[in-house]
Coordinates of C-alpha atoms in Angstrom, one line a residue:
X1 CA 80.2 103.2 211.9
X2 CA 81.2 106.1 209.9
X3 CA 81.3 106.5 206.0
X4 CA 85.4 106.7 206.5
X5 CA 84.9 103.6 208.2
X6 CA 83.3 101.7 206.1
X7 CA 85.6 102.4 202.8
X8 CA 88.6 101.4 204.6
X9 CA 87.0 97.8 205.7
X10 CA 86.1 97.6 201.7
X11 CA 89.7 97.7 200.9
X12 CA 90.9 95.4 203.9
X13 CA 92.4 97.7 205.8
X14 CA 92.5 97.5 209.3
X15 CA 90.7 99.7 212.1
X16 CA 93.1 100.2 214.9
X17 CA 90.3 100.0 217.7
X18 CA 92.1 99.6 221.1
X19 CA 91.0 95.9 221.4
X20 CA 92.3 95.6 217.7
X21 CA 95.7 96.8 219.3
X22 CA 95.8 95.0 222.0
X23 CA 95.2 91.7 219.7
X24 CA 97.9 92.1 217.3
X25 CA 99.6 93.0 220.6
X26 CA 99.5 89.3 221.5
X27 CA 99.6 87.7 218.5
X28 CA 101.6 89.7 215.9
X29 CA 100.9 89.5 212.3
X30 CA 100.0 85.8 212.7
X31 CA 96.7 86.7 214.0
X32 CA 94.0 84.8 213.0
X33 CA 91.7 87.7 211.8
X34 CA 94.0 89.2 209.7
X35 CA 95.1 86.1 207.4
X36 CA 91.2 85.4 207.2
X37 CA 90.2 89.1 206.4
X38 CA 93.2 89.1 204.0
X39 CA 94.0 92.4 205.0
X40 CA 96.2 94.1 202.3
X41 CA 99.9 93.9 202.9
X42 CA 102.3 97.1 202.0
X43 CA 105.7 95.3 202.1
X44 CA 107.4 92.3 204.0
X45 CA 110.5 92.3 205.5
X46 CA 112.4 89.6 207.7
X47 CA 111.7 91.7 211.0
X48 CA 107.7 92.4 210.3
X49 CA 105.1 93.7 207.9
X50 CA 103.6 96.5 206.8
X51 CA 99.8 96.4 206.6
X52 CA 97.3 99.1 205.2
X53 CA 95.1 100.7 208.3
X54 CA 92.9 103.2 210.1
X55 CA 93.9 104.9 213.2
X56 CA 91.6 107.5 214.3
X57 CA 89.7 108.4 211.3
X58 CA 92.9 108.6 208.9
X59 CA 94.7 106.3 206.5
X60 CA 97.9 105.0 207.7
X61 CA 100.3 102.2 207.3
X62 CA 100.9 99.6 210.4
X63 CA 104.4 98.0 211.1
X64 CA 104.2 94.7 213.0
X65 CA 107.4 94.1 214.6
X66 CA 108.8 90.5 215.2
X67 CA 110.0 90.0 219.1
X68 CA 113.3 89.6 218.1
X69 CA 113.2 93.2 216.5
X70 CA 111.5 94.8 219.7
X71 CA 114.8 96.9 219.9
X72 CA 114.1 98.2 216.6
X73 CA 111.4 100.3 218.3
X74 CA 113.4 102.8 220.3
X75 CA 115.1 103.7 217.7
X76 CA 111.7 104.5 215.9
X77 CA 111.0 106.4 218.3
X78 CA 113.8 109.4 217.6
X79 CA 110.9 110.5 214.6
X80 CA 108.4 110.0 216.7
X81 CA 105.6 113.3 216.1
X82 CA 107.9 114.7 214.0
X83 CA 106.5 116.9 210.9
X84 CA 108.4 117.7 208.0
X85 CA 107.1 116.9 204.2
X86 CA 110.0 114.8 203.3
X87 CA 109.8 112.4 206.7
X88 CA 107.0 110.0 206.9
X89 CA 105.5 110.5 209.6
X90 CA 105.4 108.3 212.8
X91 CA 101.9 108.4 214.5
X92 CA 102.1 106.2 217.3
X93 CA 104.3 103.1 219.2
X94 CA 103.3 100.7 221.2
X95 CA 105.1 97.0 222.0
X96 CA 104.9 94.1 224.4
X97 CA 107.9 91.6 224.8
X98 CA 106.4 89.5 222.1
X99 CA 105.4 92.1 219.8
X100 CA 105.4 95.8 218.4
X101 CA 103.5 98.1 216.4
X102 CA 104.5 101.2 214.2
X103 CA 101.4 103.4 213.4
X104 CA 102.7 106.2 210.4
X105 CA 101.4 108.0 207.7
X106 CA 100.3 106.3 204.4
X107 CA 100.7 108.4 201.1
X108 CA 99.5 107.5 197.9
X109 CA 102.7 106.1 196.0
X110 CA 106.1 104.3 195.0
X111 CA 109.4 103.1 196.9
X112 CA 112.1 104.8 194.9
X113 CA 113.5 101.4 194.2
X114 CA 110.7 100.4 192.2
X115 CA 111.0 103.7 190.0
X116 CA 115.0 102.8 190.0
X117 CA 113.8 98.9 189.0
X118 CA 111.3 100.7 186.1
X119 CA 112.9 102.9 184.4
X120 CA 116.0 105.3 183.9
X121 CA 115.1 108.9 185.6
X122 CA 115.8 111.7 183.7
X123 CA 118.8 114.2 185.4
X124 CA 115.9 116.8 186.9
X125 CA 114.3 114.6 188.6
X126 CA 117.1 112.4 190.5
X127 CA 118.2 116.4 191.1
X128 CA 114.7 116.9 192.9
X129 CA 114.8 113.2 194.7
X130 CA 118.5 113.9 196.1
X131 CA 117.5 117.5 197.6
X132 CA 114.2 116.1 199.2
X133 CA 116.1 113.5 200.6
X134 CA 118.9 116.4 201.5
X135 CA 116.3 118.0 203.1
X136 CA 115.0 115.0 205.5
X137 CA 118.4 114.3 206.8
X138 CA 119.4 117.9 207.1
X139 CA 115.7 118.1 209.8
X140 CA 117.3 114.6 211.5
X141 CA 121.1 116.1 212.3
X142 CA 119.3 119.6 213.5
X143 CA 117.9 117.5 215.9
X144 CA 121.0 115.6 216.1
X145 CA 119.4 111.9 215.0
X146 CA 121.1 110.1 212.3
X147 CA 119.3 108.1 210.3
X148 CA 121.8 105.3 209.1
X149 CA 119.8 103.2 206.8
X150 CA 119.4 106.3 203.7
X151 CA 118.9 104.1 200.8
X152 CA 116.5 103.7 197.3
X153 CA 114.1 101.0 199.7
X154 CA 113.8 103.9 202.1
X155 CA 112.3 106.3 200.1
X156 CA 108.8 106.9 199.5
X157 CA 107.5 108.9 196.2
X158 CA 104.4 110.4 197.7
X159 CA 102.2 111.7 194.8
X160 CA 101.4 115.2 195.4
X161 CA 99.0 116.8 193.1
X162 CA 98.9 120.2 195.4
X163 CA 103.4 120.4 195.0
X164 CA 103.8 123.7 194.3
X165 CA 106.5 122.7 191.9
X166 CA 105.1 122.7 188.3
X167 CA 107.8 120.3 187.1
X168 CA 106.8 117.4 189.1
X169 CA 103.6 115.8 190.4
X170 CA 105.6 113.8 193.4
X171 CA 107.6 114.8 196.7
X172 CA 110.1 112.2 198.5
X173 CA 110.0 110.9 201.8
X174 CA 112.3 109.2 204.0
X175 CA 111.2 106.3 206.4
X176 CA 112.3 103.1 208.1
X177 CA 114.5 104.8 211.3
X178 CA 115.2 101.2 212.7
X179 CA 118.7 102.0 212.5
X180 CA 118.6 105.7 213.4
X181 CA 120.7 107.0 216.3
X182 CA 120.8 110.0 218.8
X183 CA 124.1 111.7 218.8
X184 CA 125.8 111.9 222.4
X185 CA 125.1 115.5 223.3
X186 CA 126.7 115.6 226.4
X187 CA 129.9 115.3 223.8
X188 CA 130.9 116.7 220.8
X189 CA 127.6 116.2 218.7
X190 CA 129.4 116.3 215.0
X191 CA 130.6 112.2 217.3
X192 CA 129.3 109.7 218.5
X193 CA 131.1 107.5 220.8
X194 CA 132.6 104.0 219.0
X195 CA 128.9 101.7 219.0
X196 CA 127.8 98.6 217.3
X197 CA 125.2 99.9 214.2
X198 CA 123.3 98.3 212.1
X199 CA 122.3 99.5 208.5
X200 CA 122.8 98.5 204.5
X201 CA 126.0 97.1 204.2
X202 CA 126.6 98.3 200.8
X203 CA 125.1 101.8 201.5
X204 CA 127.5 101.9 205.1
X205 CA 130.2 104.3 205.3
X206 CA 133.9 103.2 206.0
X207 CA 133.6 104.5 210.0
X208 CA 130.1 102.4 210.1
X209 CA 131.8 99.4 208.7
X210 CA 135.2 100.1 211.3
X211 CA 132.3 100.2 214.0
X212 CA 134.0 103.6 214.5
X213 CA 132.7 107.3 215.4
X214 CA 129.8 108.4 213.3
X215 CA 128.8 111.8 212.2
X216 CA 125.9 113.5 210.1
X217 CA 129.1 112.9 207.2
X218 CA 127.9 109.0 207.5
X219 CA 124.6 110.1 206.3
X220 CA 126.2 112.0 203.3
X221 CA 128.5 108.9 202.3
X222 CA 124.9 106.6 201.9
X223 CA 123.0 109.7 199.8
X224 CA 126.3 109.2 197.9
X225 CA 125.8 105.5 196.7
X226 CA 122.3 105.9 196.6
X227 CA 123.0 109.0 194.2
X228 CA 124.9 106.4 192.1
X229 CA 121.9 104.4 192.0
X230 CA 119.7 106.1 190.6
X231 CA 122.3 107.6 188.0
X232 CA 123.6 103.5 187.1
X233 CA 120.4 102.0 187.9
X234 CA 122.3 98.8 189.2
X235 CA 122.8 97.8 193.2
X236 CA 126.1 98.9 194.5
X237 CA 128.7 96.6 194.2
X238 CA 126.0 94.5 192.2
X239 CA 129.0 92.0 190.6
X240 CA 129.7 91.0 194.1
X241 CA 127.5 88.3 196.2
X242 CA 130.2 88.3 199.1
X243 CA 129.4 91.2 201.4
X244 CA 132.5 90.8 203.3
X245 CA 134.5 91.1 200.5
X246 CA 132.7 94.7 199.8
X247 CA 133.2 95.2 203.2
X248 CA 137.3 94.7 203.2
X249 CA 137.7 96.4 200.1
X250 CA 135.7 99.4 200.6
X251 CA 137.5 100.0 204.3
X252 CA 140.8 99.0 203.4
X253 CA 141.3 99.8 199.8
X254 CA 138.8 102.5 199.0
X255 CA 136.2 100.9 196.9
X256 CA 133.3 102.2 195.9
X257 CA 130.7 101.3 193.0
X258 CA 132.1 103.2 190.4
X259 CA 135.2 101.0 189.8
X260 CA 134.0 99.1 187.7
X261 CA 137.2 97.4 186.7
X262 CA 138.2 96.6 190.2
X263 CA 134.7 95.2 190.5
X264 CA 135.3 92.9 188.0
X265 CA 139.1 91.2 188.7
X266 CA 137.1 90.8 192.9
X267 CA 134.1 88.8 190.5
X268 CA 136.5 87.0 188.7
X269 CA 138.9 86.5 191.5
X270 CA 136.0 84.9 193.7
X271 CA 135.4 82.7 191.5
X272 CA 138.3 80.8 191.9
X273 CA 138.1 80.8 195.9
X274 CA 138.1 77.4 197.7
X275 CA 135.0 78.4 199.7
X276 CA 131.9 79.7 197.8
X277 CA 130.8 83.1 198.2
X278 CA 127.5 83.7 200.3
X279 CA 124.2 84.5 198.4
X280 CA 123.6 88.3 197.9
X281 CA 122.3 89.6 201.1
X282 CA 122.3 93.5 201.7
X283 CA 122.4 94.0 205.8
X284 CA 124.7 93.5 208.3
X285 CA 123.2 92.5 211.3
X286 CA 126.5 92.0 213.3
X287 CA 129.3 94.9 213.0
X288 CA 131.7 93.2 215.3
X289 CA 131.9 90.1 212.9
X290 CA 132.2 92.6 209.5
X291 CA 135.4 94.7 212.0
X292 CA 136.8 91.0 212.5
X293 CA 137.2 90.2 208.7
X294 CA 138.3 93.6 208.1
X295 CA 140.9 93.5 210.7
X296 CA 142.0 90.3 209.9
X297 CA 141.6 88.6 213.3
X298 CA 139.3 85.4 212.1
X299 CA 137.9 86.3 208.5
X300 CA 135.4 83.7 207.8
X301 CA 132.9 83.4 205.2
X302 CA 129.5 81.9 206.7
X303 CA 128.7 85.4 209.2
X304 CA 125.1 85.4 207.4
X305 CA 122.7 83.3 208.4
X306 CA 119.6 85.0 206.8
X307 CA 119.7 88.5 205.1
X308 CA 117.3 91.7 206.7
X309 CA 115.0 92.8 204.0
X310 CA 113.8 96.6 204.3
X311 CA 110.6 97.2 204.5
X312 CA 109.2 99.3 201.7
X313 CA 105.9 100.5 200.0
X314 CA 106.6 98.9 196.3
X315 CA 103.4 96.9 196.7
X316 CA 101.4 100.3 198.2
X317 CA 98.9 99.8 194.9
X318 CA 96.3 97.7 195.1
X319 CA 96.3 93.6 195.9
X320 CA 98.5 91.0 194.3
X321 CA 98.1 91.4 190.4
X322 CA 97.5 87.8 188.9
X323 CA 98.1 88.8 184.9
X324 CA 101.1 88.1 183.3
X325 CA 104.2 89.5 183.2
X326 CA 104.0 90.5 179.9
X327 CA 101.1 92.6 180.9
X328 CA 102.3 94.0 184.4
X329 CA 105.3 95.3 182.4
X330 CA 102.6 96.8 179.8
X331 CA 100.7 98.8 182.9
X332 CA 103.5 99.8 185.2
X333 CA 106.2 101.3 182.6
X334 CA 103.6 104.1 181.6
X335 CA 102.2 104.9 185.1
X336 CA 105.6 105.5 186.4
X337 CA 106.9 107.6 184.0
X338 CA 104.1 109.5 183.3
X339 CA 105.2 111.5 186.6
X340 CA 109.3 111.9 185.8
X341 CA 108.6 112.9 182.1
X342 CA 110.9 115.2 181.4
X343 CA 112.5 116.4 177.6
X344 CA 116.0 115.9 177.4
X345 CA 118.2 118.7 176.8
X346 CA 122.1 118.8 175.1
X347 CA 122.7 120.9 178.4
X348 CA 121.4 118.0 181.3
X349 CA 123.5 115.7 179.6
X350 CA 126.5 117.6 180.0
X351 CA 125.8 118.1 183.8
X352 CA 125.4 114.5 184.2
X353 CA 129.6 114.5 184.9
X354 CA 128.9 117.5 187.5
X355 CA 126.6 115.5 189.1
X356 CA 129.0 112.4 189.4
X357 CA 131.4 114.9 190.9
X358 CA 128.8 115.5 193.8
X359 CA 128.2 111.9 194.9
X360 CA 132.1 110.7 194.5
X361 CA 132.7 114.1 196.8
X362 CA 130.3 112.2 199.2
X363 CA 131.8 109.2 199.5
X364 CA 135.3 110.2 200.5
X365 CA 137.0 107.6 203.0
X366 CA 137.5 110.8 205.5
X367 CA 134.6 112.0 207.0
X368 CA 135.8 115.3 207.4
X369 CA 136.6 115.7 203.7
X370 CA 133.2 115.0 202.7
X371 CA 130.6 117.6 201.1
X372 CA 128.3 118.3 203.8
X373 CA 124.6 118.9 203.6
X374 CA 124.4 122.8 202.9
X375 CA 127.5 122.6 199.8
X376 CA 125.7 119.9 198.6
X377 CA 122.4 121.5 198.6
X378 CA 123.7 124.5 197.0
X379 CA 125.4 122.8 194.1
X380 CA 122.2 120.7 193.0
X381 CA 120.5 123.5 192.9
X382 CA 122.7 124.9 190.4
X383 CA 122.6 122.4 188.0
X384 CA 118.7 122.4 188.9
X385 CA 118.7 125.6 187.8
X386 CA 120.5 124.5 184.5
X387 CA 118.4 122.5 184.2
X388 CA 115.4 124.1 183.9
X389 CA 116.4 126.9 182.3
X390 CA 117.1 125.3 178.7

């Protein structure tokens, strides 16, 4: 057994020997040598979990995937060998009827929704989170996949001492394609045909939500709420536990998370409902039953049974930390923002309105009317340039 080998089994991750495959294979992440090995976990979700592993000599992170998820896997498989420094990369798929397995890269970092969770993120940095993220989808509609699912759990900020940018240490990556889709390409491919998706409910576009067409535009409406996010530091729609509620109101009256007055009569309002609203839950796993509600045909309140949790890499550092909370909060402020540092400057706060203006232009109830990817991309990197110039 090699050195490589060896240092990988001292931190509990797993060798991805054939037989090793084959095993999880069978019995999923249930399996007996992994729960007695105490192999370290990277994130849980209510479809699988993410382990820490070693596939031919390199580090990587493993996805089990529950049987009822299975399906989950060809859609995986639209990044499948791709390369490009702001996708993580998926190695390797493999699945039985019971089970699957998702071999990609592992990178040394944080899930943006931790940083979001930590601490407030100066304007240069959400400016250089929002183009690497620009830049990942813009590489999935060239080869006309879109991703569905762009959200702060589904980015990854890889630490990068080599980035050739001397303003930040980091680069982002986008992951978790379980709810990607190929556009139709005997058809128009800016279309897709009218198809049941799945995705964030409060990230989904209007169309998504309708079950209707979607474009590379429904993309650009989720980088919109997420580029709310990181600016408001709060989960869209966050005064809201009743996601179809959200889902009504942002299809047929044109909500979104920055009204925050409308947000709070629908808080108040649901308060005084005879039935109680649901506990907050984040997915849709059914489209048809959201288009019902909206459409007013048999609007119902219990369409959740159990909410999908995204996998991320939040706990991609180490085992289970047994101190207090007193002291985690002690350790982790400092860590994370030693790498988004940044001095503030009488100039980025007055581009914080301009940037506004570019995620309320992406979120637009007509797709058409949207900013697409290359406008976008040009006007963050003029106020990046504002930026940094001061």
């Amino acid at each position: 057994m090699n050195l490589l080998c060896r240092s990988y089994i001292k931190e509990n991750a797993i060798v991805l020997t054939t037989p090793k495959r084959n095993k999880l294979l069978k019995d999923g992440p249930e399996s007996e040598s992994l729960m007695s090995n105490r192999c370290h976990i990277l994130g849980r979700g209510s479809y699988g979990i993410v382990f820490k592993a070693i596939f031919r000599e390199h580090a990587v992170a493993l996805k089990i995937i529950k049987k009822r998820a299975i399906l989950t896997l060809h859609n995986e498989a639209h990044a499948l060998n791709w390369n490009h420094r702001n996708i993580v990369r998926i190695i390797k798929l493999e699945s039985t009827p019971e089970f699957g397995l998702i071999i990609m890269e592992r990178s040394n970092g944080f899930c943006l929704q931790r940083v979001v969770d930590t601490l407030a993120l100066p304007l240069m940095h959400r400016l250089f989170i929002v183009l690497d993220v620009l830049a990942a989808l813009r590489y999935c509609h060239g080869r006309h996949v879109l991703h569905l699912d762009v959200k702060p759990g589904n980015i990854l900020i890889a630490l990068d001492n080599q980035n050739n940018c001397s303003n930040r240490s980091y680069i982002c990556k986008l992951c978790d394609f379980g709810c990607s889709l190929k556009l139709n390409e005997s058809s128009d491919s800016s279309n897709t045909n009218g198809t049941t998706t799945k995705g964030t409910l409060r990230y989904m576009s209007p169309e998504a939500l309708r079950s209707a067409p979607l474009s590379c535009a429904s993309d650009m409406y989720s980088l919109g709420i997420t580029m709310w996010q990181l600016q408001s530091r709060r989960p869209p729609y966050y005064t809201l536990t009743c996601n179809e509620t959200i889902a009504y109101q942002v299809v047929k009256h044109q909500l979104r998370p920055d009204n925050y007055a409308r947000l709070k009569e629908l808080q108040l309002s649901s308060n005084y409902t005879k039935n109680p609203p649901l506990s907050s839950c984040y997915c849709a796993n059914s489209v048809e039953l959201i288009c019902s509600y909206i459409n007013q045909v048999n609007p119902q309140l219990d369409l959740y049974k159990k909410a999908r949790r995204q996998l991320n890499f939040e706990t991609s550092h180490g085992r289970v930390n047994k101190r207090s909370t007193k002291q985690q909060k002690q350790n982790k402020q400092p860590k994370l923002s030693h790498y988004f540092y940044n001095q503030p400057t009488v100039s980025a706060t007055s581009l914080e309105s301009a940037y506004s203006d570019l995620y309320r232009s992406c979120w637009i109830s007509q797709a058409e009317l949207r900013l697409n990817s290359f406008k976008l991309q040009q006007r963050l990197e003029l106020i990046l340039h504002k930026c940094l110039s001061n």
